[in-house]
GROMACS .gro file of C-alpha atoms in nm:
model
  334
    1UNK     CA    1 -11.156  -4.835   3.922
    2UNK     CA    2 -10.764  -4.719   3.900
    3UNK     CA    3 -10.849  -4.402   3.749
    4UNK     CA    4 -11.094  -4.375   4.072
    5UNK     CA    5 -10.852  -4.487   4.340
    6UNK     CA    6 -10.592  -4.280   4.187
    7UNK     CA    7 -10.838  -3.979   4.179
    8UNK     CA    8 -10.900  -4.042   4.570
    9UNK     CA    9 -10.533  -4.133   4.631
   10UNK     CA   10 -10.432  -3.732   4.468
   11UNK     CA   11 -10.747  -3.530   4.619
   12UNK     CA   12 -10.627  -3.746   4.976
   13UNK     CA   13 -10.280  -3.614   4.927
   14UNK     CA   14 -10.228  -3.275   4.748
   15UNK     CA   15  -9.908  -3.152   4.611
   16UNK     CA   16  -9.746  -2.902   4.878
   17UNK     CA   17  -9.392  -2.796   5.016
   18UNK     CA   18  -9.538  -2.835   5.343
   19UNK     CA   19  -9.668  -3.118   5.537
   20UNK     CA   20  -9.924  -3.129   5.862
   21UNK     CA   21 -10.027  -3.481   5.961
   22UNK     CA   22 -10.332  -3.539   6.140
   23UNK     CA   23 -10.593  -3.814   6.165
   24UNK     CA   24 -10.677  -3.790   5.780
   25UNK     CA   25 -10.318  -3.853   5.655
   26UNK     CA   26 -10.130  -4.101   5.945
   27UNK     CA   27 -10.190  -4.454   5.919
   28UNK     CA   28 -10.088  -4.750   6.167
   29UNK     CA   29 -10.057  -5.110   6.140
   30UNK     CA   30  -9.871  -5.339   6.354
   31UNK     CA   31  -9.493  -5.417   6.250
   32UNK     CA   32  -9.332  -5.754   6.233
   33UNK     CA   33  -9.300  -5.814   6.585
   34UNK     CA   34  -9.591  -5.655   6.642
   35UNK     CA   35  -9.790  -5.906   6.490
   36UNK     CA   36  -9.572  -6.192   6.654
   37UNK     CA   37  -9.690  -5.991   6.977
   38UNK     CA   38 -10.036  -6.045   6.902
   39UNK     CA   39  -9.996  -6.420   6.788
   40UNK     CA   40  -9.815  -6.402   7.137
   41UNK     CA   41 -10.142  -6.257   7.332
   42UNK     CA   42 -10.361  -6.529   7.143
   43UNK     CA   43 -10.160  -6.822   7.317
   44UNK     CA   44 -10.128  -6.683   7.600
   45UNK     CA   45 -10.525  -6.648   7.634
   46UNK     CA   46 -10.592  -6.979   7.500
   47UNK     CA   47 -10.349  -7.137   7.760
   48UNK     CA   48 -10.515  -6.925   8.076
   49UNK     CA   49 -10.869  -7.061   7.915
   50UNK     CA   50 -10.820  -7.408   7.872
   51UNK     CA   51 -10.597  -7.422   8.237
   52UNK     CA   52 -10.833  -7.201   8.401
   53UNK     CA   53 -10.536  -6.978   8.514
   54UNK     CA   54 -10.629  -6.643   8.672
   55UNK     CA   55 -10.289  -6.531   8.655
   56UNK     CA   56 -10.297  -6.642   8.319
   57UNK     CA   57 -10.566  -6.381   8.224
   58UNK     CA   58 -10.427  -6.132   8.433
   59UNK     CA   59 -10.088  -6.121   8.233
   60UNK     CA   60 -10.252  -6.151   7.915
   61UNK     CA   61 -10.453  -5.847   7.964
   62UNK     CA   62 -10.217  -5.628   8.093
   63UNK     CA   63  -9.967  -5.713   7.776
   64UNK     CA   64 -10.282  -5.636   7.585
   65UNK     CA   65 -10.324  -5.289   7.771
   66UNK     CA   66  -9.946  -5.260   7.678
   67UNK     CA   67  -9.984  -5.295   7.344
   68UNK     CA   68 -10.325  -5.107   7.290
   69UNK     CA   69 -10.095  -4.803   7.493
   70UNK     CA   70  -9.794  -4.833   7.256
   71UNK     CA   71 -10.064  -4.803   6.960
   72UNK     CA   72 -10.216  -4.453   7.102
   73UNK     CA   73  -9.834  -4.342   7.162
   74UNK     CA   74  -9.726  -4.465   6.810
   75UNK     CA   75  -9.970  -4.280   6.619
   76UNK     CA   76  -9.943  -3.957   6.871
   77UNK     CA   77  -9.591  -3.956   6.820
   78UNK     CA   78  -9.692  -3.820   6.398
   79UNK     CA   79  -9.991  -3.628   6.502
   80UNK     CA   80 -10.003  -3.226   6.472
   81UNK     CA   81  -9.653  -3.245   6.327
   82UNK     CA   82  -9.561  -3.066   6.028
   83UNK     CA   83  -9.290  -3.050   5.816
   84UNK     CA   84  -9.162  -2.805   5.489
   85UNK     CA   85  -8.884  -2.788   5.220
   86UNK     CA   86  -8.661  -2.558   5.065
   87UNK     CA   87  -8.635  -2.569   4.669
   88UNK     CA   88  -8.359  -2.808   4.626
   89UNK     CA   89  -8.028  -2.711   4.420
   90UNK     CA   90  -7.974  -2.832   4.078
   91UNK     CA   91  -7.790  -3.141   4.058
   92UNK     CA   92  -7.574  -3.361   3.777
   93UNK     CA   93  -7.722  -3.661   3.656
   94UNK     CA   94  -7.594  -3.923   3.899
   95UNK     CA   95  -7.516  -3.751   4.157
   96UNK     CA   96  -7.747  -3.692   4.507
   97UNK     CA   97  -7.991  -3.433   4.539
   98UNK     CA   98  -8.024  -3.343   4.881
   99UNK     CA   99  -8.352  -3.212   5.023
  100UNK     CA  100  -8.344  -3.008   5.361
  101UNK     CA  101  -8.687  -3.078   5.536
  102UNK     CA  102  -8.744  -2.853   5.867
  103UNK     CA  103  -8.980  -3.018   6.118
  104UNK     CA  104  -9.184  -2.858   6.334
  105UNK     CA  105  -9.354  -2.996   6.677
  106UNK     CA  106  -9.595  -2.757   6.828
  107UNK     CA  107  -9.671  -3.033   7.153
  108UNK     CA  108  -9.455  -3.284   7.368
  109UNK     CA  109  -9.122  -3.411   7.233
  110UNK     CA  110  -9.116  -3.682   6.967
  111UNK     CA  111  -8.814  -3.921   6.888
  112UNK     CA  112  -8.761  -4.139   6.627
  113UNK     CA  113  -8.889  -3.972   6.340
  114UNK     CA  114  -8.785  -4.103   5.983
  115UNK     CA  115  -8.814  -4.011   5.655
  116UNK     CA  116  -8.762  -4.171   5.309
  117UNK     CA  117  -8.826  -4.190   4.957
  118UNK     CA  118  -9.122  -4.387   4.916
  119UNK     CA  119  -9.027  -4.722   4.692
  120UNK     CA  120  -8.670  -4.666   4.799
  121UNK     CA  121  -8.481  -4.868   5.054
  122UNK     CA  122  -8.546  -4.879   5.451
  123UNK     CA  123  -8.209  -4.873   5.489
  124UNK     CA  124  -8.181  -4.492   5.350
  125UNK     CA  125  -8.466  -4.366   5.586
  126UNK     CA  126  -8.307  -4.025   5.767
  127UNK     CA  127  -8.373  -4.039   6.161
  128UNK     CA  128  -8.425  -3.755   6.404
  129UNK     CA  129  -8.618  -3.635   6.726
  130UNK     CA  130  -8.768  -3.293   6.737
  131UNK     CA  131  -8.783  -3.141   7.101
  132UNK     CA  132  -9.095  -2.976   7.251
  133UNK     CA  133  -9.221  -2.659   7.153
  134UNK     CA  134  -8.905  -2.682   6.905
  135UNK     CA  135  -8.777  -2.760   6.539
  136UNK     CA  136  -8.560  -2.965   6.363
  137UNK     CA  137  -8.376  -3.017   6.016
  138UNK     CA  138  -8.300  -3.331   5.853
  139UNK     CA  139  -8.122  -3.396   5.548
  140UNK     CA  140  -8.210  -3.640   5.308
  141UNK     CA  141  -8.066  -3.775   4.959
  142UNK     CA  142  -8.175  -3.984   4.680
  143UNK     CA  143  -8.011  -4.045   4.376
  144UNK     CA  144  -8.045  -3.833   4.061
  145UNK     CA  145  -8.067  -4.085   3.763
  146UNK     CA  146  -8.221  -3.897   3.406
  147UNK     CA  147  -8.197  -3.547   3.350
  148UNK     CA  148  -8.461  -3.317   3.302
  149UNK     CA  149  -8.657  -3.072   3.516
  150UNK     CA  150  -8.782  -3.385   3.717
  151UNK     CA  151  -9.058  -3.383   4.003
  152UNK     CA  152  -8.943  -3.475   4.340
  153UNK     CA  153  -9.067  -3.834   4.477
  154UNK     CA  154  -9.276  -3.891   4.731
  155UNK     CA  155  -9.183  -3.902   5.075
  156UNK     CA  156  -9.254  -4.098   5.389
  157UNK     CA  157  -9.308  -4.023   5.757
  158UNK     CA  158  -9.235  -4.266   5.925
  159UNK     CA  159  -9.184  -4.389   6.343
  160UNK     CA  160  -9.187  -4.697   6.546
  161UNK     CA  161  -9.173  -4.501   6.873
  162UNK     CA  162  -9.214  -4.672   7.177
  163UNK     CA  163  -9.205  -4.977   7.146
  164UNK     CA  164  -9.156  -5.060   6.763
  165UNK     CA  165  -9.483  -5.303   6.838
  166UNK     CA  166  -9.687  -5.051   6.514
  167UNK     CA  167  -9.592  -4.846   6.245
  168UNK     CA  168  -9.704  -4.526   6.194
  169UNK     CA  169  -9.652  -4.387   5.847
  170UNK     CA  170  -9.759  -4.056   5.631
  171UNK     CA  171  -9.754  -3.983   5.257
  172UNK     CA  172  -9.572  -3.654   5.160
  173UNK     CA  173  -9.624  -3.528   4.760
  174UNK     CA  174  -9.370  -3.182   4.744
  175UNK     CA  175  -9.490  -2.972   4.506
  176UNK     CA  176  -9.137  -2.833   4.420
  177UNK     CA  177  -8.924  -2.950   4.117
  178UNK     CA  178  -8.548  -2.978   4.070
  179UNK     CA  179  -8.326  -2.936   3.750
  180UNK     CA  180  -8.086  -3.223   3.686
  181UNK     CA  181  -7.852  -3.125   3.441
  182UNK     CA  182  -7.658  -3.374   3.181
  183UNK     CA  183  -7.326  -3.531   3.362
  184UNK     CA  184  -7.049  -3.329   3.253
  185UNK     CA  185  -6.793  -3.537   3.015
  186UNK     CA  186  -6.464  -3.654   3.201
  187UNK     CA  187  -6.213  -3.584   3.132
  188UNK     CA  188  -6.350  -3.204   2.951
  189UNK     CA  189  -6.232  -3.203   2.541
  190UNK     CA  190  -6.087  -2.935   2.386
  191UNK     CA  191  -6.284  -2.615   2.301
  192UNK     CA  192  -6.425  -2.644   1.927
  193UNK     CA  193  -6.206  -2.436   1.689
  194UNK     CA  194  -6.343  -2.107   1.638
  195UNK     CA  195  -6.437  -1.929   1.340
  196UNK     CA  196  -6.313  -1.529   1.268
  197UNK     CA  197  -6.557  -1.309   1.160
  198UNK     CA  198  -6.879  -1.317   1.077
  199UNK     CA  199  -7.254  -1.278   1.244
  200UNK     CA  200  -7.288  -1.462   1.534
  201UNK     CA  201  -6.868  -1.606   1.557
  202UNK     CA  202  -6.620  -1.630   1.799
  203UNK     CA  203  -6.393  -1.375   1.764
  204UNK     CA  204  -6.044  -1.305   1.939
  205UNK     CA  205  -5.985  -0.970   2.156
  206UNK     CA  206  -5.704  -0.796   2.210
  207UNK     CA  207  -5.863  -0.539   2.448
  208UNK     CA  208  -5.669  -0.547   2.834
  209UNK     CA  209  -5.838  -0.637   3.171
  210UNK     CA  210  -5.698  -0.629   3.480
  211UNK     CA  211  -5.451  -0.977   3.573
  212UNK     CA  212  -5.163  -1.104   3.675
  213UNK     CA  213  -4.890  -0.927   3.408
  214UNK     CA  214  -4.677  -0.691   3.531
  215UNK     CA  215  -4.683  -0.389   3.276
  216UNK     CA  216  -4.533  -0.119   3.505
  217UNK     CA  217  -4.570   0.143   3.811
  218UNK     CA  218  -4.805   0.426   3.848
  219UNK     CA  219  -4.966   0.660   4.085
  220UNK     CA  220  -5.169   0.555   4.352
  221UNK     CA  221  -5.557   0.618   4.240
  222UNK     CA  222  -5.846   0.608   4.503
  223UNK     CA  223  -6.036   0.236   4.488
  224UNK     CA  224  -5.649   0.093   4.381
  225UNK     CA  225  -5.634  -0.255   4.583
  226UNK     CA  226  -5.399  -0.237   4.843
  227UNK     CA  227  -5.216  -0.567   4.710
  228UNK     CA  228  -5.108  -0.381   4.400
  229UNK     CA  229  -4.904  -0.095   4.648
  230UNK     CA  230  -4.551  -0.108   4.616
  231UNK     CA  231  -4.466  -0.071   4.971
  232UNK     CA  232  -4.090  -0.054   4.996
  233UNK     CA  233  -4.095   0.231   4.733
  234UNK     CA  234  -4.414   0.403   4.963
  235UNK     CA  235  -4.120   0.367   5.244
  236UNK     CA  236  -3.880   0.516   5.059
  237UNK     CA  237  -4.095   0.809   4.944
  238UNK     CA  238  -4.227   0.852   5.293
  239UNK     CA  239  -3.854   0.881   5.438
  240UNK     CA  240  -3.780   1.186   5.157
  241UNK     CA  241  -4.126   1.348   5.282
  242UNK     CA  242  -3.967   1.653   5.434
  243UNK     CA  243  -3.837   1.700   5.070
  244UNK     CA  244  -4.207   1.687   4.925
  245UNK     CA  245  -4.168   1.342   4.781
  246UNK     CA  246  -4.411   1.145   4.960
  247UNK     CA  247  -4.604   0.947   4.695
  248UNK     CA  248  -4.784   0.574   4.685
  249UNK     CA  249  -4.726   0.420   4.379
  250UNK     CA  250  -4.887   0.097   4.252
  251UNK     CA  251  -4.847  -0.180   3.975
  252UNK     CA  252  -5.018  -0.219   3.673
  253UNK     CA  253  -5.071  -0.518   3.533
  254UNK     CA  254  -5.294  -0.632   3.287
  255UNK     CA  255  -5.374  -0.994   3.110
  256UNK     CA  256  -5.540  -1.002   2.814
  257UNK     CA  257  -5.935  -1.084   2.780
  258UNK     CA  258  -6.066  -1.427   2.755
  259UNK     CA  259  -6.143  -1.536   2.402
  260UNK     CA  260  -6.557  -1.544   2.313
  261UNK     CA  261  -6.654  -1.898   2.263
  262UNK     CA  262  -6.992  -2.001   2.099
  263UNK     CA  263  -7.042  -2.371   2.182
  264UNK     CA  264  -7.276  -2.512   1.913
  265UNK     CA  265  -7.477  -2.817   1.913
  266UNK     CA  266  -7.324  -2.851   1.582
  267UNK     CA  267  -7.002  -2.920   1.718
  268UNK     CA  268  -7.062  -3.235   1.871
  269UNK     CA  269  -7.175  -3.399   1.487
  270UNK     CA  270  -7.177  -3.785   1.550
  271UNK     CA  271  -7.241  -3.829   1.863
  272UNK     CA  272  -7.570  -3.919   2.078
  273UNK     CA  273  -7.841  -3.640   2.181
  274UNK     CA  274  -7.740  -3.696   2.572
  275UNK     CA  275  -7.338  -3.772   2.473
  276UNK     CA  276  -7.377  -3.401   2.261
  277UNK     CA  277  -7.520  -3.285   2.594
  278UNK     CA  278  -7.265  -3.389   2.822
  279UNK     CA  279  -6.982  -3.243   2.633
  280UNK     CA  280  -7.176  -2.917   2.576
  281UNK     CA  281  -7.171  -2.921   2.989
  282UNK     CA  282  -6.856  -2.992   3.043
  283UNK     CA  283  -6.752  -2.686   2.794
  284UNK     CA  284  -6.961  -2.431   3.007
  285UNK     CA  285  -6.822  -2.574   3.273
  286UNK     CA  286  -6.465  -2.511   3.173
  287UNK     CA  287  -6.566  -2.198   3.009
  288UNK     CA  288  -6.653  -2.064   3.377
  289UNK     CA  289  -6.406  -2.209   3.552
  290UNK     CA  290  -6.159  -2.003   3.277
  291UNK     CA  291  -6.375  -1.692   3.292
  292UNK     CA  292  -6.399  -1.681   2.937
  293UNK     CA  293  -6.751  -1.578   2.821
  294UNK     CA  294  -6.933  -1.836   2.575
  295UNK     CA  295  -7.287  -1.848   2.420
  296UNK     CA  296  -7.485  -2.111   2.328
  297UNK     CA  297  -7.666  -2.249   2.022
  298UNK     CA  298  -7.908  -2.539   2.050
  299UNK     CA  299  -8.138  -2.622   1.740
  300UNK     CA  300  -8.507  -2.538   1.775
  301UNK     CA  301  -8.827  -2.517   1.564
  302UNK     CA  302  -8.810  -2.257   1.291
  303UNK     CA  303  -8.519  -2.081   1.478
  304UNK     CA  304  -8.234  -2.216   1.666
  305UNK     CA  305  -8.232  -2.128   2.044
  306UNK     CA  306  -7.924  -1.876   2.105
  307UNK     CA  307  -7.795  -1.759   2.421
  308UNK     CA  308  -7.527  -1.463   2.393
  309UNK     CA  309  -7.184  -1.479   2.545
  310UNK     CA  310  -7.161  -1.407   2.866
  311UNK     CA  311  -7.011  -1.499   3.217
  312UNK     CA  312  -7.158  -1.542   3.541
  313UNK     CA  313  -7.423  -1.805   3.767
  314UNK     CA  314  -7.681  -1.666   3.623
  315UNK     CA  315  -7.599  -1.694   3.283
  316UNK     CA  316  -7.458  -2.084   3.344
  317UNK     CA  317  -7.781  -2.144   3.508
  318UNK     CA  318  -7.947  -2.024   3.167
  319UNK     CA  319  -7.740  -2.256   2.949
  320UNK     CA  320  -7.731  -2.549   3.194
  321UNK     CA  321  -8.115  -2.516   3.176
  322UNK     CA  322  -8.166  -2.482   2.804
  323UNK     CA  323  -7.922  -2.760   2.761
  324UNK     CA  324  -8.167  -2.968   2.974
  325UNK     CA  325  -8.463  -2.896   2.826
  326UNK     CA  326  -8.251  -2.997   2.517
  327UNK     CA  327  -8.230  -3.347   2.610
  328UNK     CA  328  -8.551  -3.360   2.816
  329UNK     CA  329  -8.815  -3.113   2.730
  330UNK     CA  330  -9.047  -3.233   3.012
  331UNK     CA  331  -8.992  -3.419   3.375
  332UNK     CA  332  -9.157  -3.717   3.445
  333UNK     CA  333  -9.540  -3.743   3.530
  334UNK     CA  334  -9.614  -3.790   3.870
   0.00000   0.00000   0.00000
């Protein structure tokens, strides 16, 4: 029977980035005080019955037209809207994700419009109205708490509109994942000591790349940046111009490359798989921020995994991401 309902429960709701709710997928049942309104109606007939009041009956039906109104409105207020996601940005364990829904409302205007995890807590539901014939974005966060390329949980639609007598609700399933990398260790150790020589080690470079060391002067060169002109000497030049000396002349300066770091699982002997992880993240991490290309070794089946040095997003995304898979080689079922 649970392999049935939940069979039902996943055919009912599909797994999509975008969200139209209509009769099949918006449900309504009276809130809190809606029920205490209804207990209210009850009394109130019983009391016009048993006193013979015509005003009696006349109040109590037209609180029960009231409410039956409120309950068409409620459930109006969800229908024919839809909603969609963008692929969320990887995150650090522990910290938010943050998923930016758009909303779209093809009819009248709808207010009070909430969305929240599903599970989580009411008091983290994300409000908003969406004018007519318009759009609106909402931002919404949960918290990020193993690592992994994890599924993103299911969402509710919620509203209470007008009278907060029913609630309203639909079941969202997003199809899209998001990457949560290991938490970075604070504060970031040392580098490991790198070995000279051989396949596949860190070496030391003496070659020059454009810094901050002032080396010396030289002629101006088409795509020089104009920081690097030496202006009072331009000014100079350009006053002896009717003597042929009018010449732009720039620094050169020069800082010497970054050191190649390889950042081995290796390195981090003695400690816990997601502790080895965490420093491994904070090295890549500082190896970026320093601009000082690094490659990665992570231990595998028959052959290690090996990522070459290199700098860039792309390339940190590559190493975050291996590192992750690392620690957790698959997200969590749904």
């Amino acid at each position: 029977m649970r392999q049935l309902w939940q069979g039902w429960w996943a055919a009912r709701h599909p797994l999509s980035d975008s969200h139209l709710m209509g009769q099949r997928n918006i449900y309504i049942l009276p809130s809190r005080p809606g029920l205490a309104f209804c207990a209210t109606l009850g009394l109130l007939l019983l009391a016009s019955i048993n006193d013979q009041l015509s005003l009696g009956y006349l109040l109590t039906f037209l609180l029960t037209g009231a409410g039956l109104a409120s309950m068409h409105s409620t459930h109006a207020n969800l229908r024919g809207l839809s909603l969609d996601l963008a692929a969320p940005e990887p995150v650090f364990a522990g910290d938010d994700v943050r998923l930016n829904l758009r909303l779209h409302n093809s009819g009248g205007a709808r207010y009070g419009i909430g969305v929240h995890v599903q599970g989580g807590p009411r008091s983290e539901i994300a409000w908003t109205d969406v004018p007519a014939q318009g759009h609106a974005v909402l931002g919404l966060r949960f918290a990020a708490k193993t690592c992994g390329r994890q599924p993103l949980p299911t969402l509710q639609i919620v509203t209470r509109f007008p009278l907060g007598l029913f609630r309203s609700w639909s079941v969202w399933r997003p199809a899209s994942m998001v990457w949560i990398y290991p938490q970075p260790e604070q504060p970031a150790p040392p580098f490991p000591a790198q070995t000279e020589g051989g396949s596949g080690q860190a070496q030391s470079s003496s070659v020059l790349q454009r810094g901050q060391d002032f080396e010396g002067v030289r002629q101006y060169r088409r795509g020089d940046s104009m920081r690097q002109v030496l202006w009072k000497k331009a000014a100079l030049s350009l006053a002896q111009a009717d003597s042929g000396g009018s010449q732009l002349w720039v620094r050169e300066t020069h800082a010497p490359v970054a050191q190649t770091l390889w950042l081995d699982w290796r390195d981090c002997a003695g400690l816990s798989a997601e502790a080895r992880a965490s420093r491994l993240c904070a090295w890549l991490l500082a190896a970026e921020r320093a601009q000082a290309p690094c490659g990665l070794r992570l231990p595998g089946g028959e052959l290690p995994l090996e990522l070459a040095p290199n700098l860039g997003p792309e390339h940190l995304r590559a190493c975050l991401q291996a590192l992750t898979l690392q620690v957790s080689p698959s997200g969590a079922p749904r």
